XYZ file of C-alpha atoms in Angstrom:
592
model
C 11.686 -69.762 0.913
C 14.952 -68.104 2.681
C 16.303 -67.707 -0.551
C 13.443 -65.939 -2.624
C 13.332 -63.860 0.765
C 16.989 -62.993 0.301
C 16.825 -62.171 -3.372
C 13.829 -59.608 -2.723
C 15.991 -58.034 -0.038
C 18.925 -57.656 -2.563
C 16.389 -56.570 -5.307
C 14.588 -54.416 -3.500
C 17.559 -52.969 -1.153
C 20.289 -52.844 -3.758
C 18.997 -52.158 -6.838
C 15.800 -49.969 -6.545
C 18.265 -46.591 -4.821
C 19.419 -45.180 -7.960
C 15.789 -45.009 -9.244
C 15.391 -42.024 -6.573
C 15.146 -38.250 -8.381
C 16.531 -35.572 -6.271
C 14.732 -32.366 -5.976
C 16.347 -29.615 -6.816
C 18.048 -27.576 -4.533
C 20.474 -25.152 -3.757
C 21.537 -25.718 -0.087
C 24.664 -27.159 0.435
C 26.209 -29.801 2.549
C 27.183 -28.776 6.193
C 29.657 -31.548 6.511
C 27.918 -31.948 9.594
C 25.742 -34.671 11.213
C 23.901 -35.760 14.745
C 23.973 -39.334 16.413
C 21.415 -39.394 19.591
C 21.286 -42.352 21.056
C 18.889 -44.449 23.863
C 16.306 -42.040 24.874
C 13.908 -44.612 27.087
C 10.947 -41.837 27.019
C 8.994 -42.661 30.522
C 5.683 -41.057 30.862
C 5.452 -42.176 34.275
C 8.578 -40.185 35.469
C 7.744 -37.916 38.296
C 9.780 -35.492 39.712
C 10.804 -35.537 44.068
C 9.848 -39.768 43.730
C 11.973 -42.613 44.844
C 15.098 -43.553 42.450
C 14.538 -47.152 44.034
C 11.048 -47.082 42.691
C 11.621 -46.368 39.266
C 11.237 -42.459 39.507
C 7.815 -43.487 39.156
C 5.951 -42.861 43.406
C 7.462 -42.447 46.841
C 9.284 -39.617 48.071
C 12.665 -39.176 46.669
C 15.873 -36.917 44.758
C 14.459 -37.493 41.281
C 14.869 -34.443 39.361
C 12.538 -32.463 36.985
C 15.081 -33.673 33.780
C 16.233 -37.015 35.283
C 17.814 -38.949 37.948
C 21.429 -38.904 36.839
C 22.977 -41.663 37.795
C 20.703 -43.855 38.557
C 18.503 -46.852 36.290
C 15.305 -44.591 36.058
C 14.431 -43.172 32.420
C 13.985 -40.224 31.039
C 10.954 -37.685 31.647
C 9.264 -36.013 28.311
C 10.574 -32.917 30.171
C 14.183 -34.067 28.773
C 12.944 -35.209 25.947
C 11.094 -32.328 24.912
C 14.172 -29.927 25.883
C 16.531 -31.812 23.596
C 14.968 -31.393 20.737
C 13.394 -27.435 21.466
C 17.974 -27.545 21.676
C 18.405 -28.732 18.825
C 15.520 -27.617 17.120
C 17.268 -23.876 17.892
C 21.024 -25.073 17.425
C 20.999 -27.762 14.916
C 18.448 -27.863 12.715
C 20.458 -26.212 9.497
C 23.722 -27.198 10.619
C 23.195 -30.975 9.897
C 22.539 -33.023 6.845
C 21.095 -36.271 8.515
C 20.197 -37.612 11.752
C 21.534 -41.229 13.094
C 19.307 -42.282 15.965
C 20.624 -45.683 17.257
C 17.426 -47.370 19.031
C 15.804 -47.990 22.222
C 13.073 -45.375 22.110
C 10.907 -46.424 25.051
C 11.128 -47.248 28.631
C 12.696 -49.887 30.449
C 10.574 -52.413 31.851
C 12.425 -52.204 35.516
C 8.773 -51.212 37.520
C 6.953 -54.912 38.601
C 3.903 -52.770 40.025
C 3.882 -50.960 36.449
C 4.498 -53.338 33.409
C 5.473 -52.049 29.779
C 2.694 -53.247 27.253
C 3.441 -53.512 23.459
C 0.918 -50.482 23.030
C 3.241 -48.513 25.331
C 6.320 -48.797 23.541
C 4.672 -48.199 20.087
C 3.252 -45.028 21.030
C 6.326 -43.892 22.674
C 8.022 -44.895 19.305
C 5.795 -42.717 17.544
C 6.043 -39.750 20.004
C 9.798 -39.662 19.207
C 9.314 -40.006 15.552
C 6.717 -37.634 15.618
C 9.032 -35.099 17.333
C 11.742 -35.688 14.735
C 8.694 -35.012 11.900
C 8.097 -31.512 13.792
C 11.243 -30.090 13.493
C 12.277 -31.257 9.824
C 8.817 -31.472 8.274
C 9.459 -29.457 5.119
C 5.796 -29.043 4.577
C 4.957 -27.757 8.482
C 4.118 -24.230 7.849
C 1.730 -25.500 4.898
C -1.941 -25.319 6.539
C -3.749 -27.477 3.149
C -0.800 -30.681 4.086
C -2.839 -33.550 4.631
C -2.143 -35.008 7.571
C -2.895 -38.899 6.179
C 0.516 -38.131 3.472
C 3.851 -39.080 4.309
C 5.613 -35.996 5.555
C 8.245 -34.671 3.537
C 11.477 -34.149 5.647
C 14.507 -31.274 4.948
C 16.913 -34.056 5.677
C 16.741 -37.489 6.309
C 16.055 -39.304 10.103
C 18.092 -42.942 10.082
C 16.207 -45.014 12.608
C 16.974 -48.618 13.902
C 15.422 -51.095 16.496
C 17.012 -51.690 19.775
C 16.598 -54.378 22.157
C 13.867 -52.520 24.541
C 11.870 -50.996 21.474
C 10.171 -54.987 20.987
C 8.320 -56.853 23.592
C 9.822 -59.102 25.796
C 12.862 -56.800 25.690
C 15.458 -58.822 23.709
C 13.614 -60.876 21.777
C 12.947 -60.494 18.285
C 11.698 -63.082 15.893
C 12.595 -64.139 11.914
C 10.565 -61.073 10.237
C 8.174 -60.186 8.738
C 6.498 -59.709 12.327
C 4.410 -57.481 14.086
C 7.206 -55.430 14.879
C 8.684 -55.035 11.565
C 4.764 -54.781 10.489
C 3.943 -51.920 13.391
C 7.589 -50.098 12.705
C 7.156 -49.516 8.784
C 4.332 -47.597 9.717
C 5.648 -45.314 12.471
C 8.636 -45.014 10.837
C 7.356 -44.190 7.248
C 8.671 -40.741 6.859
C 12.164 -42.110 7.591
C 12.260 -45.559 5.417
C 12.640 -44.355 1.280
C 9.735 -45.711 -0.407
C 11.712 -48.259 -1.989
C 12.985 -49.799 1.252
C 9.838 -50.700 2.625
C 9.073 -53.606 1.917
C 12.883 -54.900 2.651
C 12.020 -53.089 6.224
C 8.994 -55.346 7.054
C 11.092 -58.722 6.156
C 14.373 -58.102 8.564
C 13.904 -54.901 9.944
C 16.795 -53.165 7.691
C 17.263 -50.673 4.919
C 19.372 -48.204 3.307
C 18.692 -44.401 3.075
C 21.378 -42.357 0.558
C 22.010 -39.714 2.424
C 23.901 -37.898 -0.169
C 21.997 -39.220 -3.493
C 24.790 -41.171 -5.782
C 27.513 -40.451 -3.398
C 27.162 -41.581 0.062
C 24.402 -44.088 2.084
C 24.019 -45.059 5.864
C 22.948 -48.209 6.271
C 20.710 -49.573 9.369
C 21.447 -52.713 10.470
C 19.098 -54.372 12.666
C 21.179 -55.866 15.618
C 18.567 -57.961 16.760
C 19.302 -60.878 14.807
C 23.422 -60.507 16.310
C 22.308 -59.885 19.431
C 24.050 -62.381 22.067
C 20.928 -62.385 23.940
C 18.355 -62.928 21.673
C 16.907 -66.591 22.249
C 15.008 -66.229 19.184
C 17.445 -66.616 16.701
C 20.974 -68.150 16.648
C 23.503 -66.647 15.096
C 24.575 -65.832 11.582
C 26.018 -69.684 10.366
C 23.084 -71.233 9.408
C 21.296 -70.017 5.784
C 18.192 -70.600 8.240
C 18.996 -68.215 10.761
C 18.028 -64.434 9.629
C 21.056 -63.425 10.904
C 22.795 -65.166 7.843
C 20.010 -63.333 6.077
C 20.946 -60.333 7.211
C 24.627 -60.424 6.313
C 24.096 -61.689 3.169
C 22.001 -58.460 2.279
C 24.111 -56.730 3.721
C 27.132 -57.949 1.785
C 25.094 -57.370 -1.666
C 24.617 -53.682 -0.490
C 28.170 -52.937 0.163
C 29.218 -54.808 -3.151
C 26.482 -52.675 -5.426
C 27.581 -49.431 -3.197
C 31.462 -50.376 -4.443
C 30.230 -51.210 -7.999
C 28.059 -47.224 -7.798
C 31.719 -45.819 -6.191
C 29.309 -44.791 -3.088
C 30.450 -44.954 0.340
C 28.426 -46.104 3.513
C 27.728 -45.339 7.229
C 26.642 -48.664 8.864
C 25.041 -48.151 12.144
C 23.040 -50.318 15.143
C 21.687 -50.714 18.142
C 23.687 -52.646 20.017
C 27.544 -52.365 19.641
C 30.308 -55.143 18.379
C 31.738 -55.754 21.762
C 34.265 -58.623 21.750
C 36.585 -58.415 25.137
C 37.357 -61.307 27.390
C 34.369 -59.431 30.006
C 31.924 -58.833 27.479
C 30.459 -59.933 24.650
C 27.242 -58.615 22.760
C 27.082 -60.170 19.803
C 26.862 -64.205 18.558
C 30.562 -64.698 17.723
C 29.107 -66.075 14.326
C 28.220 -62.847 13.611
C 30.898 -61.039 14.722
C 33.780 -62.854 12.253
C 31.116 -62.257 9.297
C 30.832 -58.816 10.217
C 34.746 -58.165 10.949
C 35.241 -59.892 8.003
C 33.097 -57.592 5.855
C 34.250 -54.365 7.093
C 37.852 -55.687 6.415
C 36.614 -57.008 2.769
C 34.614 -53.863 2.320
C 37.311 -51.394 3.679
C 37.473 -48.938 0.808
C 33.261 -48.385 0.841
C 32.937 -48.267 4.613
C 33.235 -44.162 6.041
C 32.205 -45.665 9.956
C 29.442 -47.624 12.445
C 28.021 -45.795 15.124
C 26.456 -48.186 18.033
C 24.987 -47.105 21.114
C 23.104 -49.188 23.776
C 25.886 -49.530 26.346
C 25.214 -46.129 27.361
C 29.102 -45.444 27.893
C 31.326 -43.336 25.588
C 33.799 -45.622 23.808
C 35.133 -47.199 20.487
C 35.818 -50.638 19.750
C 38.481 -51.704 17.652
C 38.349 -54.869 15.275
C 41.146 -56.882 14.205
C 40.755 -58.818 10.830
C 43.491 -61.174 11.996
C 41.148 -62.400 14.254
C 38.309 -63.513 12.120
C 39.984 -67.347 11.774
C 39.404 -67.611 15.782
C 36.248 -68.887 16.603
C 36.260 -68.095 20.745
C 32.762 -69.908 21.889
C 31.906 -70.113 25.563
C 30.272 -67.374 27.843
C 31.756 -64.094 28.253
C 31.177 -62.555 32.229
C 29.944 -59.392 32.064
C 31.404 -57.292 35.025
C 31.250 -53.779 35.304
C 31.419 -51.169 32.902
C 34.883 -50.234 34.308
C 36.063 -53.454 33.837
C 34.920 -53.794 30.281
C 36.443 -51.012 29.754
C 39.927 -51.824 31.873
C 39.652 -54.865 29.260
C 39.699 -53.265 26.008
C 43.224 -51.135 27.067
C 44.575 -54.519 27.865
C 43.806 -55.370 23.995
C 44.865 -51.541 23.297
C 48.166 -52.945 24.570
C 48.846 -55.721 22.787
C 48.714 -53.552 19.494
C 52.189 -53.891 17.842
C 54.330 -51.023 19.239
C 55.721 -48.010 16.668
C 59.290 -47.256 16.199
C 59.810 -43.630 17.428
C 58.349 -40.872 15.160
C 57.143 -43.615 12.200
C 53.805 -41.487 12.202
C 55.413 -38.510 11.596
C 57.399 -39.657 9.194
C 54.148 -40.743 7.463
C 52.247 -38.239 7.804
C 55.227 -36.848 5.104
C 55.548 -39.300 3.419
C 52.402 -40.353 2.464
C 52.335 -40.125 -1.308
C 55.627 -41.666 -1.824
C 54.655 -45.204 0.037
C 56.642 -46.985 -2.913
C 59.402 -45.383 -1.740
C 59.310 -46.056 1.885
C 58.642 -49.652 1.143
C 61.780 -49.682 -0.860
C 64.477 -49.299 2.035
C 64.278 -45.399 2.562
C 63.551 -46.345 6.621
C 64.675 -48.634 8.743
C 63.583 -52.376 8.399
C 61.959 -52.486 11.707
C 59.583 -49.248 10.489
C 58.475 -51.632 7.322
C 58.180 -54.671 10.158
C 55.679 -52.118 12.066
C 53.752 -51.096 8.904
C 52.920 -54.813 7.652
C 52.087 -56.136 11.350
C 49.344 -53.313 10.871
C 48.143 -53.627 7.590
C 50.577 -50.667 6.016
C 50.659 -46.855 6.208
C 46.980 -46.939 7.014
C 46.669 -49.501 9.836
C 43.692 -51.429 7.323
C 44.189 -54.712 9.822
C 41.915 -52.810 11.446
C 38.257 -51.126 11.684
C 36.738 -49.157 14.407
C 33.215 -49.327 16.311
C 32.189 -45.768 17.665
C 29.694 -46.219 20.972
C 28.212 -43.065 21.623
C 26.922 -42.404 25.452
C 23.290 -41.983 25.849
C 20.456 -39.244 26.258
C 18.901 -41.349 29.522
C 21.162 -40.090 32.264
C 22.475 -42.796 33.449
C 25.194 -40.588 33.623
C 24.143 -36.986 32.225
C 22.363 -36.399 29.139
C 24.421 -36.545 25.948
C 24.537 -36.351 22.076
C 26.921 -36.269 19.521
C 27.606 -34.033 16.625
C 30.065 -35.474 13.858
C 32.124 -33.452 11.014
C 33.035 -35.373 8.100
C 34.544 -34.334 4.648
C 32.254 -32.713 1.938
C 35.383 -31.848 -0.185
C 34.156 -32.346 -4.042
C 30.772 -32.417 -2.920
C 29.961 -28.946 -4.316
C 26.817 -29.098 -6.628
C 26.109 -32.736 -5.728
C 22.642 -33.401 -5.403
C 21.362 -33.693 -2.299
C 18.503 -34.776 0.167
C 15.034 -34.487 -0.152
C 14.505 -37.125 -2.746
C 11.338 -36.786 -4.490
C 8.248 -38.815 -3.409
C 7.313 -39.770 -6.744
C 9.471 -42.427 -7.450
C 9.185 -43.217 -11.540
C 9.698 -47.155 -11.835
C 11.903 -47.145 -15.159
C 12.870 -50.735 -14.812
C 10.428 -53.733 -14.786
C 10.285 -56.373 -11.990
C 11.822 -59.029 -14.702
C 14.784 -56.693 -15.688
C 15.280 -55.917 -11.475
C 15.866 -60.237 -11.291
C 17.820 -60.135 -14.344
C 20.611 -57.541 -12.928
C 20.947 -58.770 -9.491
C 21.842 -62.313 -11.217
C 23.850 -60.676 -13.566
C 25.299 -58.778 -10.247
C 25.545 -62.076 -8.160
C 27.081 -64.569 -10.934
C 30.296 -62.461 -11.244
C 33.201 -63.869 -9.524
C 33.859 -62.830 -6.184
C 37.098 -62.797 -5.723
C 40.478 -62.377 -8.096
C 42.602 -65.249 -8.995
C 44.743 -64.375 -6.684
C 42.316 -64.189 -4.037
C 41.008 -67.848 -5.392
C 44.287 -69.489 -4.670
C 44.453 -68.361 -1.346
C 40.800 -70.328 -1.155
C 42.411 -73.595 -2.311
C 45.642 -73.407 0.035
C 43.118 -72.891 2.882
C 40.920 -75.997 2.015
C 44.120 -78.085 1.843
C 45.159 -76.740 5.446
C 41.548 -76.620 6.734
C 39.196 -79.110 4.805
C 36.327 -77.216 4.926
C 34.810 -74.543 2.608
C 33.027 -71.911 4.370
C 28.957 -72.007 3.945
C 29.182 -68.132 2.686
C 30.600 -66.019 -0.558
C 33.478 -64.385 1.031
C 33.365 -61.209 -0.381
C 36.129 -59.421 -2.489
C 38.227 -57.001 -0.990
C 39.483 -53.963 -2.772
C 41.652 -53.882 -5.467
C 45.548 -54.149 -4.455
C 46.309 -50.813 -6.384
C 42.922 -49.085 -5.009
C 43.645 -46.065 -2.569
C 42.877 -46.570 0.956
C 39.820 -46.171 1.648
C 37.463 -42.839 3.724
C 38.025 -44.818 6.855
C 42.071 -45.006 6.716
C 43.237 -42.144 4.707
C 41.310 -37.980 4.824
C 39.252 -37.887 1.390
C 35.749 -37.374 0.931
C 33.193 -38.668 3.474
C 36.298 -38.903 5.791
C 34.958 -38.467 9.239
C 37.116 -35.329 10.857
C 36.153 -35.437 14.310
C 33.134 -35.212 16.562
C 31.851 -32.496 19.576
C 30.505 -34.259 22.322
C 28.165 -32.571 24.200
C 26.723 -33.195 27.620
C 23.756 -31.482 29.932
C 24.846 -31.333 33.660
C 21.439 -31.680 35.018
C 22.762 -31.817 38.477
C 23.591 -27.746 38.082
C 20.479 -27.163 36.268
C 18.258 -28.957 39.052
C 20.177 -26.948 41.499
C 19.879 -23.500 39.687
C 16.066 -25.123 39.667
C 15.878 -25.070 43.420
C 17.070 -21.753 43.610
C 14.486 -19.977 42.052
C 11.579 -22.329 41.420
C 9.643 -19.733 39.709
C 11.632 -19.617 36.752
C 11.078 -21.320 33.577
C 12.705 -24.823 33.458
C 15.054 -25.009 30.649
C 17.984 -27.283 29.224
C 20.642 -26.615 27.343
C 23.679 -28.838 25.970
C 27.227 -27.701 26.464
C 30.320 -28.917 25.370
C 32.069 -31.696 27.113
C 34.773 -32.230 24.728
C 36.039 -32.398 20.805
C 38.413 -34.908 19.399
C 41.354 -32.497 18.239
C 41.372 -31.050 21.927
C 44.915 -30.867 23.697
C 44.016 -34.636 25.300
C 42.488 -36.528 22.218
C 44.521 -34.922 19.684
C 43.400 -36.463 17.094
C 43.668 -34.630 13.154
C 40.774 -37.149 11.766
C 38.342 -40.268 12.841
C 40.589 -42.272 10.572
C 41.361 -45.900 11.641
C 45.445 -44.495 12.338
C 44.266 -42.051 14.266
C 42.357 -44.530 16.808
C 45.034 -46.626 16.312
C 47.539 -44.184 17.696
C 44.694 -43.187 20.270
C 44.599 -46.631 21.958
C 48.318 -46.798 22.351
C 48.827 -43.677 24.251
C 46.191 -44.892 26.143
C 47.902 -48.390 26.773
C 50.854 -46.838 27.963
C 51.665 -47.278 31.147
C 53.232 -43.793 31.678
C 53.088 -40.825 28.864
C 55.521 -38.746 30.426
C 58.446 -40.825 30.852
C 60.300 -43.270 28.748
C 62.796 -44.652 31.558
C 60.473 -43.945 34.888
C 62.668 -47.387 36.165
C 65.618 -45.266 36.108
C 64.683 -42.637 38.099
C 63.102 -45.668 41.053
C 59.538 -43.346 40.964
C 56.194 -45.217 40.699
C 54.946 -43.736 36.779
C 52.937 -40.854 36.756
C 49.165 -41.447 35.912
C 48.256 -41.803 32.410
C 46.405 -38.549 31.380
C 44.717 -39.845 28.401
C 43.677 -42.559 30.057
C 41.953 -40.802 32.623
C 40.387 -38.218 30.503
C 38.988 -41.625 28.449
C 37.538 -42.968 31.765
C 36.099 -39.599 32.468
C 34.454 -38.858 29.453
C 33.283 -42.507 29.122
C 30.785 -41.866 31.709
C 30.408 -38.369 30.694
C 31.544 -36.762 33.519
C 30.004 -38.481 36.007
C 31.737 -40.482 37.923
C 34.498 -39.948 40.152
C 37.738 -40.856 38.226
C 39.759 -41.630 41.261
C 36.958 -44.136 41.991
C 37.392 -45.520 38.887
C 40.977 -45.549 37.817
């Protein structure tokens, strides 16, 4: 049964998006898209109650957009204010829309339970609220309102850990969430997708028709603390399930020369204080992004509610670390991840720069042109473009458990000029037949995975090891393939994001100054990645890369501190990160 289930997700997931039609159209890309994360609607939030109470009776600070700071969720007066924002200020600036989960309240009030009823309707609020602004067929009075509404770009939706009932827990699908979901979510899911939706909770939208496709991964079935699964090793588990689809996705998307934009719920931590996902399902999924390097733009996470990346390191995939993980604080988790930022092998002086000119003649640079330790560097971290590695980006949340936040992204629409582009039509014209769908994905599947050369490596690793893995490991790109949009500025490239944050502790206060006026919100910017602290050129995997290390460093503005008997000056990138990790926030001296 798991395997008839697994080759209608691959049929239906893989094979059925090229059958889409795009409209015509003449609008062009914006190179631009939004990731809003962790809303946690709370139509019991009430303004002047008790922060202890859940914002929800009592006498108290809560404000009339949130309690900043504190566990409460957010009022439909934030809600509704983000997206009148963006509504006014992003609407035709973006070409999709990556909204990363938990879309209801917490259930932190004992005298006022969640129900499943509750969190469904809030669900649908949000979704409804993404249907007002992009609904291409809003200003047409004879729309029927029973029709699937037809949206100017498309909404990626995914399941986090408090949009199910108990929080955490999600069963093997199909289930009534899955079930429930497909419906509110049916102007987001293609047509095509649905039925893959409502038997693991995933899918695949192609964003750019032909050329580019996010994918949603349901984190569920990773999720550390989900009791209802376990793991992703056993064919039984849908977590194996789930990374078997979506290995077949990233293989067809390589086979189409598409790229992808994977994104979830709840993040790939992996630090020595915390640990989200079943380590199981954190080699597959290292593994794949490694294997899968030159298809894979990014992931965007969100969940932990702080502002962060995550860096994975392929050469880690062979350690299986079991046992618990503590989870300290969110400083410490982060305190932990600059301790791994600082094990990253070290560059000689100016190799970067060097690079950065030397770029199309690698050859050369292999051949002897710079010094052997510079070739020592580049191999430790998987050549010019650092592909040993892949990066996780954790965007902060809109709850303000710090202050309100979203994120807008820029990536590369270089070629892209006359591509087609989103909507898709509706009417989907079937021009294959259910046999000849079966017949192409085992066509698909019975190819080789791997090279010859990729094969021997297999058989030295049984003779070390003994044991054949219980998966197809996939095949990575071919050795004289370029790098790929995450390691080297091309198409789909991401360039950089703005970050943008609404201090709702001035806007309560300019509130309380004149009560009679009109309550509004508005986002401002809290930073962008090329600023003077980031300085960053792109979102490529290097540029992280050389992110963490200046961030590792104990001092940035001395090389031989010791010599001069002075205690080193703060880190300033460092402290920036810290700051804008709880967006502003909290005191950094507290912190640091």
């Amino acid at each position: 049964m798991q395997l008839l289930l697994l080759g209608f997700f691959a049929i239906t997931g893989a094979i059925a998006g090229p059958l889409q039609q795009p409209l015509a159209d003449t609008r062009a890309l914006n190179g631009r898209f939004l990731h809003i994360t962790d809303f946690h609607p709370d139509r019991l939030y009430k303004p002047g109650t008790s922060v202890d109470r859940s914002c929800h009776r009592g006498k108290g600070a809560s404000g009339y957009f949130g309690a900043e700071g504190t566990d409460c969720d957010a009022p439909l007066a934030l809600i509704d204010e983000t997206f009148r924002w963006i509504e006014e200020n992003l609407k035709d600036e973006i070409d999709f829309v990556i909204w990363t989960g938990d879309s209801a309240r917490h259930d932190n009030d004992e005298k006022l339970p969640r129900s499943a009823d509750e969190i469904l309707d809030l669900n649908t609020y949000l979704s409804q609220k993404w249907v007002e602004i992009f609904n291409v067929n809003r200003a047409s009075s004879g729309s029927s309102s029973s029709s699937v509404p037809r949206l100017s770009v498309p909404v990626i939706p995914t399941f986090g850990n408090n949009d199910i009932m108990p929080h955490n827990i999600f069963d093997e699908g199909p289930n009534k969430w899955t079930k429930r979901f497909a419906e509110i979510w049916n102007a987001f899911i293609p047509e095509d997708q649905r039925h893959t939706f409502v038997l693991g909770g995933w899918f695949t939208t192609e964003v750019v028709p032909g050329r580019l496709a996010v994918i949603s991964l349901n984190t569920m079935y990773f999720f550390d603390s989900n009791s209802a699964v376990d793991g992703c090793e056993a064919k039984s588990e849908p977590g194996y399930e789930h990374m078997e689809w979506l290995r077949i996705q990233l293989k067809i998307l390589r086979s189409r020369n598409m790229k992808a934009i994977l994104m979830g719920h709840v993040p790939p931590a992996h630090s020595r204080e915390k640990q989200n996902w079943d380590e199981t399902c954190w080699q597959k999924y290292t593994l794949w992004m490694h294997q899968y390097r030159d298809v894979v733009v990014g992931t965007f996470y969100g969940h932990m509610n702080i502002d962060h990346f995550i860096m994975q390191d392929s050469k880690k995939v062979k350690i299986a670390a079991q046992g618990e993980v503590s989870t300290n604080s969110k400083s410490d988790y982060l305190e932990s991840l600059r301790a791994q930022w600082s094990s990253l092998p070290s560059p000689p002086s100016g190799v970067f720069d060097e690079l950065d000119v030397e770029e199309d003649d690698v050859d050369a640079f292999k051949k002897g042109k710079q010094e052997k330790k510079k070739r020592k560097f580049l191999k430790k971290i998987g050549g010019p473009w650092a592909e040993r590695y892949s990066v996780s980006l954790v965007s902060p949340s809109l709850v303000p458990n710090y202050f309100p936040s979203l994120r807008v992204i820029d990536y590369n629409v270089s070629g892209s000029e006359g591509a087609a582009i989103w909507p898709v039509s509706s009417d989907i014209e079937d021009s294959l037949s259910e046999l000849d769908y079966y017949n192409q994905i085992d066509s698909f599947e019975s190819s080789d995975d791997s090279t010859p050369e990729t094969q021997k490596k297999k058989k030295k690793k049984k003779g070390k090891k003994g044991k054949k893995p219980n998966f197809k490991v996939p095949e990575g790109p071919s050795p004289t393939a370029p790098p790929g949009p995450a390691y080297s500025n091309q198409p789909f490239t991401l360039l950089g994001y703005t970050q943008y944050y609404a201090n709702i502790t001035r806007i309560q206060e300019e509130l309380d100054a004149a009560p009679s006026a009109d309550p509004r919100l508005d986002f401002e910017i809290e930073y962008t990645t090329n600023d003077d602290v980031y300085q960053m050129e792109d979102l490529t995997v290097r540029s992280f890369f050389q992110l963490a290390g200046r961030m590792a460093d104990a001092d940035t503005s001395s090389s031989d501190w010791s010599a001069q008997k002075k205690k080193p000056k703060a880190n300033k990138v460092w402290r920036a990160f810290l700051r804008r990790a709880f967006v502003g926030y909290e005191d950094i001296d507290d912190l640091d």
